[in-house]
CSV table of C-alpha atoms and ligand atoms in Angstrom, one decimal:
chain,number,residue,atom,x,y,z
A,1,MET,CA,90.8,-24.5,-16.0
A,2,ASN,CA,88.1,-26.0,-14.2
A,3,GLY,CA,87.8,-28.8,-15.9
A,4,LEU,CA,86.4,-32.4,-15.8
A,5,ARG,CA,88.5,-35.2,-15.4
A,6,LEU,CA,86.8,-39.1,-16.5
A,7,ILE,CA,87.0,-40.7,-13.1
A,8,GLY,CA,84.7,-43.9,-13.5
A,9,THR,CA,82.6,-45.8,-16.1
A,10,GLY,CA,80.1,-48.5,-15.9
A,11,ARG,CA,77.6,-50.0,-19.1
A,12,ALA,CA,74.5,-52.1,-19.3
A,13,LEU,CA,73.0,-54.1,-21.8
A,14,PRO,CA,70.1,-56.0,-22.4
A,15,ALA,CA,70.7,-60.0,-22.4
A,16,LYS,CA,69.2,-60.3,-26.0
A,17,ILE,CA,71.7,-59.8,-29.3
A,18,TYR,CA,70.1,-59.5,-32.6
A,19,ASP,CA,72.9,-60.5,-35.0
A,20,ASN,CA,72.3,-59.0,-38.6
A,21,ASP,CA,70.7,-62.2,-39.3
A,22,ALA,CA,68.4,-61.6,-36.8
A,23,MET,CA,66.8,-58.4,-39.0
A,24,THR,CA,65.7,-60.5,-41.4
A,25,ALA,CA,63.0,-61.8,-40.1
A,26,PHE,CA,61.6,-58.2,-39.6
A,27,VAL,CA,62.5,-57.1,-43.2
A,28,ASP,CA,63.9,-57.6,-46.6
A,29,THR,CA,67.6,-57.3,-45.3
A,30,SER,CA,71.0,-59.2,-45.0
A,31,ASP,CA,73.8,-59.1,-43.1
A,32,GLU,CA,76.1,-58.4,-46.6
A,33,TRP,CA,74.0,-54.7,-46.6
A,34,ILE,CA,74.3,-54.2,-43.3
A,35,THR,CA,77.9,-54.7,-43.0
A,36,SER,CA,79.3,-53.3,-46.2
A,37,ARG,CA,76.9,-50.1,-45.5
A,38,THR,CA,77.4,-49.5,-41.6
A,39,GLY,CA,79.9,-51.9,-40.4
A,40,ILE,CA,77.6,-53.2,-37.8
A,41,ARG,CA,77.2,-56.8,-37.3
A,42,GLN,CA,74.5,-56.9,-33.9
A,43,ARG,CA,72.7,-55.0,-31.2
A,44,TYR,CA,70.9,-55.4,-28.4
A,45,PHE,CA,67.3,-54.9,-28.5
A,46,SER,CA,65.1,-54.6,-24.9
A,47,GLY,CA,62.7,-57.6,-24.0
A,48,GLU,CA,59.8,-58.1,-21.6
A,49,GLY,CA,61.0,-56.0,-18.4
A,50,GLU,CA,64.2,-54.5,-19.6
A,51,THR,CA,63.3,-50.3,-18.9
A,52,THR,CA,65.3,-47.9,-20.2
A,53,SER,CA,65.8,-46.4,-16.4
A,54,GLY,CA,66.8,-49.9,-15.3
A,55,LEU,CA,70.1,-49.9,-17.8
A,56,ALA,CA,70.6,-46.4,-16.9
A,57,ILE,CA,70.9,-47.4,-12.8
A,58,GLU,CA,72.3,-50.3,-13.6
A,59,ALA,CA,75.5,-48.7,-15.6
A,60,ALA,CA,75.2,-46.0,-12.8
A,61,LYS,CA,76.2,-48.3,-10.3
A,62,LYS,CA,78.6,-49.7,-11.8
A,63,ALA,CA,80.3,-45.9,-12.4
A,64,LEU,CA,79.9,-45.3,-8.8
A,65,ASP,CA,81.9,-48.2,-8.3
A,66,ASN,CA,85.0,-47.7,-10.7
A,67,ALA,CA,85.0,-44.4,-9.3
A,68,GLY,CA,84.9,-45.4,-5.6
A,69,ILE,CA,82.5,-43.1,-4.6
A,70,ALA,CA,79.9,-43.1,-2.6
A,71,PRO,CA,76.1,-42.2,-3.5
A,72,GLU,CA,76.3,-39.5,-1.4
A,73,GLN,CA,79.6,-38.1,-2.6
A,74,ILE,CA,77.5,-37.4,-6.2
A,75,ASP,CA,77.0,-33.3,-6.5
A,76,CYS,CA,74.8,-33.8,-9.8
A,77,VAL,CA,73.3,-36.3,-12.0
A,78,LEU,CA,71.9,-36.0,-15.8
A,79,VAL,CA,70.6,-38.0,-17.7
A,80,ALA,CA,71.2,-38.4,-22.0
A,81,THR,CA,68.2,-39.7,-23.1
A,82,SER,CA,65.1,-39.9,-26.2
A,83,SER,CA,64.0,-42.5,-25.0
A,84,GLY,CA,62.3,-43.3,-20.8
A,85,GLU,CA,60.0,-44.7,-20.1
A,86,THR,CA,58.0,-41.3,-18.0
A,87,VAL,CA,57.9,-38.1,-19.4
A,88,MET,CA,57.3,-37.6,-16.0
A,89,PRO,CA,59.0,-38.2,-14.0
A,90,SER,CA,62.3,-37.6,-15.9
A,91,MET,CA,65.2,-40.3,-15.9
A,92,ALA,CA,67.6,-38.9,-13.0
A,93,CYS,CA,64.8,-38.7,-10.7
A,94,ILE,CA,64.2,-42.6,-11.7
A,95,VAL,CA,68.1,-42.9,-10.8
A,96,HIS,CA,67.8,-40.6,-8.0
A,97,HIS,CA,65.8,-42.7,-5.9
A,98,ALA,CA,67.1,-45.8,-6.8
A,99,LEU,CA,70.5,-44.9,-6.0
A,100,GLY,CA,69.9,-43.3,-3.1
A,101,LEU,CA,71.6,-39.9,-3.9
A,102,ARG,CA,71.1,-36.8,-1.6
A,103,ALA,CA,68.4,-34.9,-2.1
A,104,ASP,CA,70.1,-31.6,-2.2
A,105,ILE,CA,71.6,-32.1,-5.5
A,106,PRO,CA,69.9,-31.2,-9.1
A,107,ALA,CA,68.6,-33.7,-11.7
A,108,MET,CA,67.5,-33.8,-14.9
A,109,ASP,CA,67.4,-35.0,-17.8
A,110,VAL,CA,68.9,-34.3,-21.6
A,111,GLY,CA,67.5,-34.1,-25.1
A,112,ALA,CA,70.0,-33.5,-27.7
A,113,ALA,CA,70.1,-37.0,-28.7
A,114,CYS,CA,72.5,-38.9,-30.4
A,115,ALA,CA,74.6,-35.3,-29.2
A,116,GLY,CA,72.6,-35.8,-25.1
A,117,PHE,CA,75.3,-37.1,-23.7
A,118,LEU,CA,77.9,-34.7,-24.3
A,119,TYR,CA,75.7,-31.6,-23.9
A,120,ALA,CA,74.9,-33.5,-20.3
A,121,ALA,CA,78.7,-33.5,-19.5
A,122,ASP,CA,78.7,-29.6,-19.8
A,123,MET,CA,76.1,-28.9,-18.3
A,124,ALA,CA,77.2,-30.7,-15.4
A,125,ARG,CA,80.3,-29.0,-15.4
A,126,ALA,CA,78.5,-25.6,-15.9
A,127,LEU,CA,75.9,-26.9,-12.9
A,128,LEU,CA,78.8,-27.9,-10.5
A,129,LEU,CA,80.7,-24.5,-11.1
A,130,ALA,CA,77.5,-23.0,-10.0
A,131,HIS,CA,76.8,-24.9,-6.7
A,132,GLY,CA,80.3,-25.7,-5.8
A,133,GLY,CA,80.0,-29.1,-6.3
A,134,HIS,CA,82.8,-31.9,-7.1
A,135,TYR,CA,81.2,-34.7,-8.6
A,136,ALA,CA,78.8,-35.6,-11.5
A,137,LEU,CA,77.0,-38.6,-12.6
A,138,VAL,CA,76.0,-38.1,-16.1
A,139,ILE,CA,74.3,-41.2,-18.1
A,140,GLY,CA,73.4,-42.1,-21.3
A,141,ALA,CA,70.5,-44.4,-21.7
A,142,GLU,CA,68.3,-45.7,-24.5
A,143,GLN,CA,66.1,-48.4,-25.7
A,144,MET,CA,65.6,-47.2,-29.2
A,145,SER,CA,64.2,-50.5,-30.4
A,146,LYS,CA,61.1,-48.5,-28.3
A,147,LEU,CA,61.3,-44.9,-31.5
A,148,LEU,CA,62.0,-47.3,-34.8
A,149,ASP,CA,58.9,-48.8,-37.2
A,150,MET,CA,60.6,-52.6,-37.4
A,151,SER,CA,59.2,-53.0,-40.2
A,152,ASP,CA,61.3,-50.0,-41.7
A,153,ARG,CA,64.4,-51.6,-43.3
A,154,ASN,CA,65.7,-47.9,-43.4
A,155,THR,CA,66.5,-47.6,-39.6
A,156,CYS,CA,65.4,-50.4,-38.2
A,157,VAL,CA,69.0,-52.2,-38.6
A,158,LEU,CA,70.8,-49.3,-37.8
A,159,PHE,CA,70.1,-48.2,-34.2
A,160,GLY,CA,70.4,-50.7,-30.8
A,161,ASP,CA,70.0,-50.1,-27.0
A,162,GLY,CA,72.1,-50.2,-24.2
A,163,ALA,CA,73.4,-47.4,-21.4
A,164,GLY,CA,76.5,-45.8,-20.6
A,165,ALA,CA,77.9,-44.0,-17.5
A,166,CYS,CA,80.9,-41.7,-16.1
A,167,VAL,CA,81.2,-39.8,-13.2
A,168,PHE,CA,83.2,-36.9,-13.6
A,169,ALA,CA,85.7,-34.8,-11.1
A,170,LEU,CA,85.7,-31.4,-11.7
A,171,GLU,CA,89.6,-30.8,-10.9
A,172,PRO,CA,90.7,-27.0,-10.8
A,173,ASP,CA,93.6,-27.7,-13.3
A,174,ALA,CA,92.3,-30.7,-15.3
A,175,GLU,CA,92.1,-29.1,-19.4
A,176,TYR,CA,88.7,-29.0,-20.9
A,177,GLU,CA,87.5,-27.1,-24.2
A,178,SER,CA,83.8,-28.1,-25.4
A,179,VAL,CA,82.2,-27.4,-28.8
A,180,PHE,CA,78.4,-27.1,-30.0
A,181,GLY,CA,76.5,-26.5,-32.8
A,182,VAL,CA,72.9,-27.0,-33.9
A,183,ARG,CA,70.8,-26.4,-37.1
A,184,GLY,CA,67.3,-26.8,-35.8
A,185,ASP,CA,66.4,-25.8,-39.6
A,186,MET,CA,67.6,-29.3,-40.3
A,187,ALA,CA,64.8,-31.7,-38.9
A,188,ILE,CA,66.0,-35.1,-40.5
A,189,VAL,CA,66.2,-37.1,-38.2
A,190,ALA,CA,63.0,-37.6,-36.4
A,191,GLY,CA,60.2,-39.3,-34.5
A,192,GLY,CA,58.1,-40.5,-30.8
A,193,PRO,CA,57.4,-40.6,-28.4
A,194,ARG,CA,55.2,-42.6,-29.6
A,195,ARG,CA,55.1,-46.3,-31.6
A,196,GLU,CA,52.5,-44.5,-34.2
A,197,GLN,CA,55.8,-41.3,-34.9
A,198,PRO,CA,58.4,-44.1,-35.1
A,199,MET,CA,61.7,-42.5,-36.2
A,200,ALA,CA,62.1,-42.2,-40.0
A,201,MET,CA,65.6,-40.4,-41.4
A,202,GLU,CA,67.3,-38.9,-45.0
A,203,GLY,CA,70.3,-41.7,-44.9
A,204,GLN,CA,72.1,-40.0,-47.0
A,205,ALA,CA,71.9,-36.2,-45.7
A,206,VAL,CA,72.4,-37.4,-41.9
A,207,PHE,CA,75.8,-38.9,-43.7
A,208,ARG,CA,77.0,-35.7,-45.2
A,209,PHE,CA,76.1,-34.3,-42.4
A,210,ALA,CA,78.0,-36.4,-39.9
A,211,VAL,CA,81.3,-36.7,-42.1
A,212,THR,CA,81.7,-32.2,-42.1
A,213,ALA,CA,80.5,-31.8,-38.2
A,214,ILE,CA,83.3,-34.7,-36.7
A,215,PRO,CA,86.5,-32.7,-38.6
A,216,GLN,CA,85.0,-29.5,-38.1
A,217,SER,CA,84.4,-30.3,-33.8
A,218,VAL,CA,87.9,-31.6,-33.8
A,219,ASN,CA,89.4,-29.1,-35.3
A,220,ALA,CA,87.7,-26.3,-33.3
A,221,LEU,CA,88.7,-28.6,-30.6
A,222,LEU,CA,92.4,-28.3,-31.4
A,223,GLU,CA,92.5,-24.7,-32.1
A,224,ARG,CA,91.5,-23.9,-29.0
A,225,SER,CA,93.3,-25.9,-27.0
A,226,GLY,CA,96.2,-25.2,-29.1
A,227,LYS,CA,97.0,-29.3,-29.2
A,228,THR,CA,97.4,-31.3,-32.6
A,229,LEU,CA,95.8,-34.1,-33.1
A,230,GLU,CA,99.7,-36.0,-32.7
A,231,GLU,CA,98.9,-34.8,-28.7
A,232,VAL,CA,94.9,-36.2,-28.6
A,233,ASP,CA,95.6,-40.7,-27.7
A,234,TRP,CA,91.9,-40.7,-28.5
A,235,VAL,CA,88.8,-39.6,-30.2
A,236,VAL,CA,85.4,-40.9,-29.7
A,237,CYS,CA,83.5,-40.3,-32.1
A,238,HIS,CA,79.0,-41.0,-31.6
A,239,GLN,CA,79.3,-44.8,-33.3
A,240,ALA,CA,76.7,-44.1,-35.3
A,241,ASN,CA,77.9,-46.0,-39.1
A,242,GLN,CA,82.2,-47.5,-39.9
A,243,ARG,CA,81.7,-45.2,-42.7
A,244,ILE,CA,81.3,-42.0,-40.7
A,245,ILE,CA,84.2,-43.0,-38.8
A,246,ASP,CA,86.5,-43.9,-41.7
A,247,ALA,CA,85.4,-40.7,-44.2
A,248,SER,CA,86.1,-38.7,-40.8
A,249,VAL,CA,89.8,-40.2,-40.5
A,250,ARG,CA,90.2,-39.3,-44.3
A,251,ARG,CA,89.3,-35.8,-44.1
A,252,LEU,CA,91.7,-35.3,-40.8
A,253,GLY,CA,94.1,-37.6,-42.0
A,254,VAL,CA,95.0,-39.0,-38.6
A,255,PRO,CA,95.7,-42.7,-38.7
A,256,ALA,CA,92.8,-44.8,-38.0
A,257,GLU,CA,93.4,-46.3,-35.2
A,258,LYS,CA,93.0,-43.2,-33.1
A,259,PHE,CA,89.5,-43.8,-33.3
A,260,TYR,CA,87.8,-46.0,-31.1
A,261,LYS,CA,85.7,-48.2,-32.5
A,262,ASN,CA,82.9,-50.5,-31.2
A,263,LEU,CA,79.9,-49.9,-33.3
A,264,ASP,CA,79.6,-53.5,-35.1
A,265,ARG,CA,78.6,-55.0,-31.9
A,266,TYR,CA,76.4,-52.5,-30.4
A,267,ALA,CA,74.9,-50.2,-33.4
A,268,ASN,CA,73.9,-47.0,-33.3
A,269,THR,CA,73.1,-46.2,-29.2
A,270,SER,CA,72.4,-42.9,-29.9
A,271,ALA,CA,73.1,-41.5,-26.5
A,272,ALA,CA,74.8,-43.5,-25.1
A,273,SER,CA,77.4,-44.7,-27.3
A,274,ILE,CA,79.9,-42.5,-26.4
A,275,PRO,CA,80.0,-43.6,-22.4
A,276,LEU,CA,79.9,-47.1,-23.7
A,277,ALA,CA,83.0,-46.6,-25.7
A,278,LEU,CA,84.5,-44.9,-22.5
A,279,ASP,CA,83.9,-47.8,-20.2
A,280,GLU,CA,84.8,-50.3,-23.1
A,281,MET,CA,88.6,-48.5,-23.1
A,282,ARG,CA,88.4,-48.4,-19.5
A,283,GLU,CA,88.0,-51.9,-19.2
A,284,SER,CA,90.4,-53.4,-21.6
A,285,GLY,CA,93.5,-50.8,-20.3
A,286,LYS,CA,93.2,-49.1,-23.8
A,287,LEU,CA,92.5,-45.4,-22.0
A,288,THR,CA,94.6,-45.2,-19.0
A,289,SER,CA,94.5,-41.8,-16.5
A,290,GLY,CA,96.0,-38.8,-17.8
A,291,MET,CA,95.1,-39.5,-21.7
A,292,ARG,CA,93.8,-37.3,-23.6
A,293,VAL,CA,90.4,-37.9,-25.0
A,294,ILE,CA,88.6,-36.1,-28.1
A,295,MET,CA,84.7,-37.1,-28.2
A,296,VAL,CA,82.4,-35.9,-30.9
A,297,GLY,CA,78.5,-37.1,-30.7
A,298,PHE,CA,76.4,-36.2,-34.0
A,299,GLY,CA,72.8,-36.1,-34.5
A,300,ALA,CA,69.1,-34.7,-34.6
A,301,GLY,CA,68.4,-31.9,-34.3
A,302,LEU,CA,70.3,-31.8,-35.9
A,303,THR,CA,72.6,-31.3,-32.9
A,304,TRP,CA,76.7,-31.4,-32.9
A,305,ALA,CA,79.0,-31.2,-30.4
A,306,GLY,CA,82.5,-32.2,-29.4
A,307,MET,CA,84.3,-31.9,-26.0
A,308,MET,CA,88.3,-32.5,-25.2
A,309,ILE,CA,89.3,-34.1,-21.6
A,310,ARG,CA,92.2,-36.0,-19.9
A,311,ALA,CA,91.1,-39.3,-18.7
B,1,COA,N1,69.0,-53.5,-46.5
B,1,COA,C1,68.8,-54.1,-47.5
B,1,COA,N2,68.5,-53.2,-48.2
B,1,COA,C2,68.5,-51.4,-48.2
B,1,COA,C3,68.2,-51.5,-46.4
B,1,COA,C4,68.4,-52.3,-46.1
B,1,COA,N3,68.0,-52.3,-44.4
B,1,COA,N4,68.4,-50.1,-46.6
B,1,COA,C5,67.9,-49.0,-47.5
B,1,COA,N5,68.4,-50.2,-48.1
B,1,COA,C6,68.0,-49.8,-49.8
B,1,COA,C7,67.6,-49.0,-50.3
B,1,COA,O1,66.2,-49.1,-50.0
B,1,COA,C8,68.2,-48.7,-51.7
B,1,COA,O2,67.1,-49.3,-52.5
B,1,COA,P1,67.0,-48.7,-53.7
B,1,COA,O3,67.8,-48.3,-54.8
B,1,COA,O4,66.2,-49.9,-54.1
B,1,COA,O5,66.1,-47.6,-53.9
B,1,COA,C9,69.6,-49.4,-51.5
B,1,COA,O6,69.5,-49.4,-50.2
B,1,COA,C10,70.2,-48.1,-51.3
B,1,COA,O7,70.4,-46.7,-50.2
B,1,COA,P2,71.2,-45.8,-49.9
B,1,COA,O8,70.0,-44.5,-48.9
B,1,COA,O9,71.6,-45.2,-51.4
B,1,COA,O10,72.3,-46.8,-49.0
B,1,COA,P3,72.9,-45.9,-49.1
B,1,COA,O11,74.6,-46.6,-49.1
B,1,COA,O12,73.3,-44.6,-48.5
B,1,COA,O13,73.3,-46.1,-46.7
B,1,COA,C11,73.0,-45.8,-44.6
B,1,COA,C12,72.5,-45.9,-46.3
B,1,COA,C13,71.3,-44.8,-43.9
B,1,COA,C14,73.2,-46.3,-44.2
B,1,COA,C15,73.7,-44.8,-44.5
B,1,COA,O14,73.1,-43.5,-45.7
B,1,COA,C16,74.3,-43.6,-43.1
B,1,COA,O15,74.6,-44.6,-43.1
B,1,COA,N6,73.7,-42.8,-43.0
B,1,COA,C17,73.8,-42.1,-41.9
B,1,COA,C18,72.9,-42.7,-40.9
B,1,COA,C19,72.7,-42.5,-39.6
B,1,COA,O16,74.1,-42.7,-39.3
B,1,COA,N7,72.4,-41.5,-39.1
B,1,COA,C20,72.0,-41.6,-37.3
B,1,COA,C21,72.9,-40.3,-37.3
B,1,COA,S1,73.1,-40.5,-35.3
């Protein structure tokens, strides 16, 4: 099948870390509450002069370097985000300009909240197939801090800022499966784009949704591909909550080590969380060429998506 192979990754983070104790300056909370309910220990929040597109551009440059691909070889650029600094132009256009990509390629943003990176990657594949290209630059970039009400302890402790970027190659024999889902009737995570409409969330209902969406997506990918979970090297879920990942592990009956986790250090970075994880995994040598990876994203919409590729 014409599938995507992951050939380069990069990430970018704001300068300033806020650990759980630092969050007590904003709301009545504690390290004990946040750690025990979510597994989160710290997050990055942007400061003066740091923009979502700045993070996206830095992550993208690193991904191109890592892939050994020149900007002019990129055949489409997609940015998954809910927190760009402009509605027009799209963040993809800002990245396009900063990187000096070719003028004859599609560039656009994808809005599917925390599932956005996988929606964008699948769309990149479709564009490459339709137009005969070979390399796609797909970025997830967020400044969730812009969407949060810093006086709402139900949300502000859960999210963070950051960006991850991937270069994918479309290859004729590469394995590839993807699944998608949406429940537009369940707008239980909502907010933005202005600070007057900060993000609000029904936490427990989102939790119940997530622990169903992950196993369902994993099982659907396995069924379509004819593979077993034993044949999969890694499952990389959207990094929202340690307890969501733990519950999914239990439901699927797999070793917990198969699920990559880094939410303790970044909190929930929405569309950036999966590419951030992929970059860390490649950098540390945990994800090497040829490994089979399942990724699952889920979030506001409600939307969810699963994808199986080989690195
Ligand atoms: N610090 C201290 N107490 C807090 C708090 C905080 N940051 N946030 C909420 N609380 C309080 C609540 O007010 C509530 O108090 P009450 O019992 O006096 O009313 C209490 O903690 C328990 O809240 P509850 O909602 O029962 O906690 P929980 O165990 O369900 O955990 C979440 C809450 C939000 C962590 C959990 O539901 C969750 O992770 N949901 C998924 C959210 C998510 O990941 N969304 C993004 C998906 S992309």
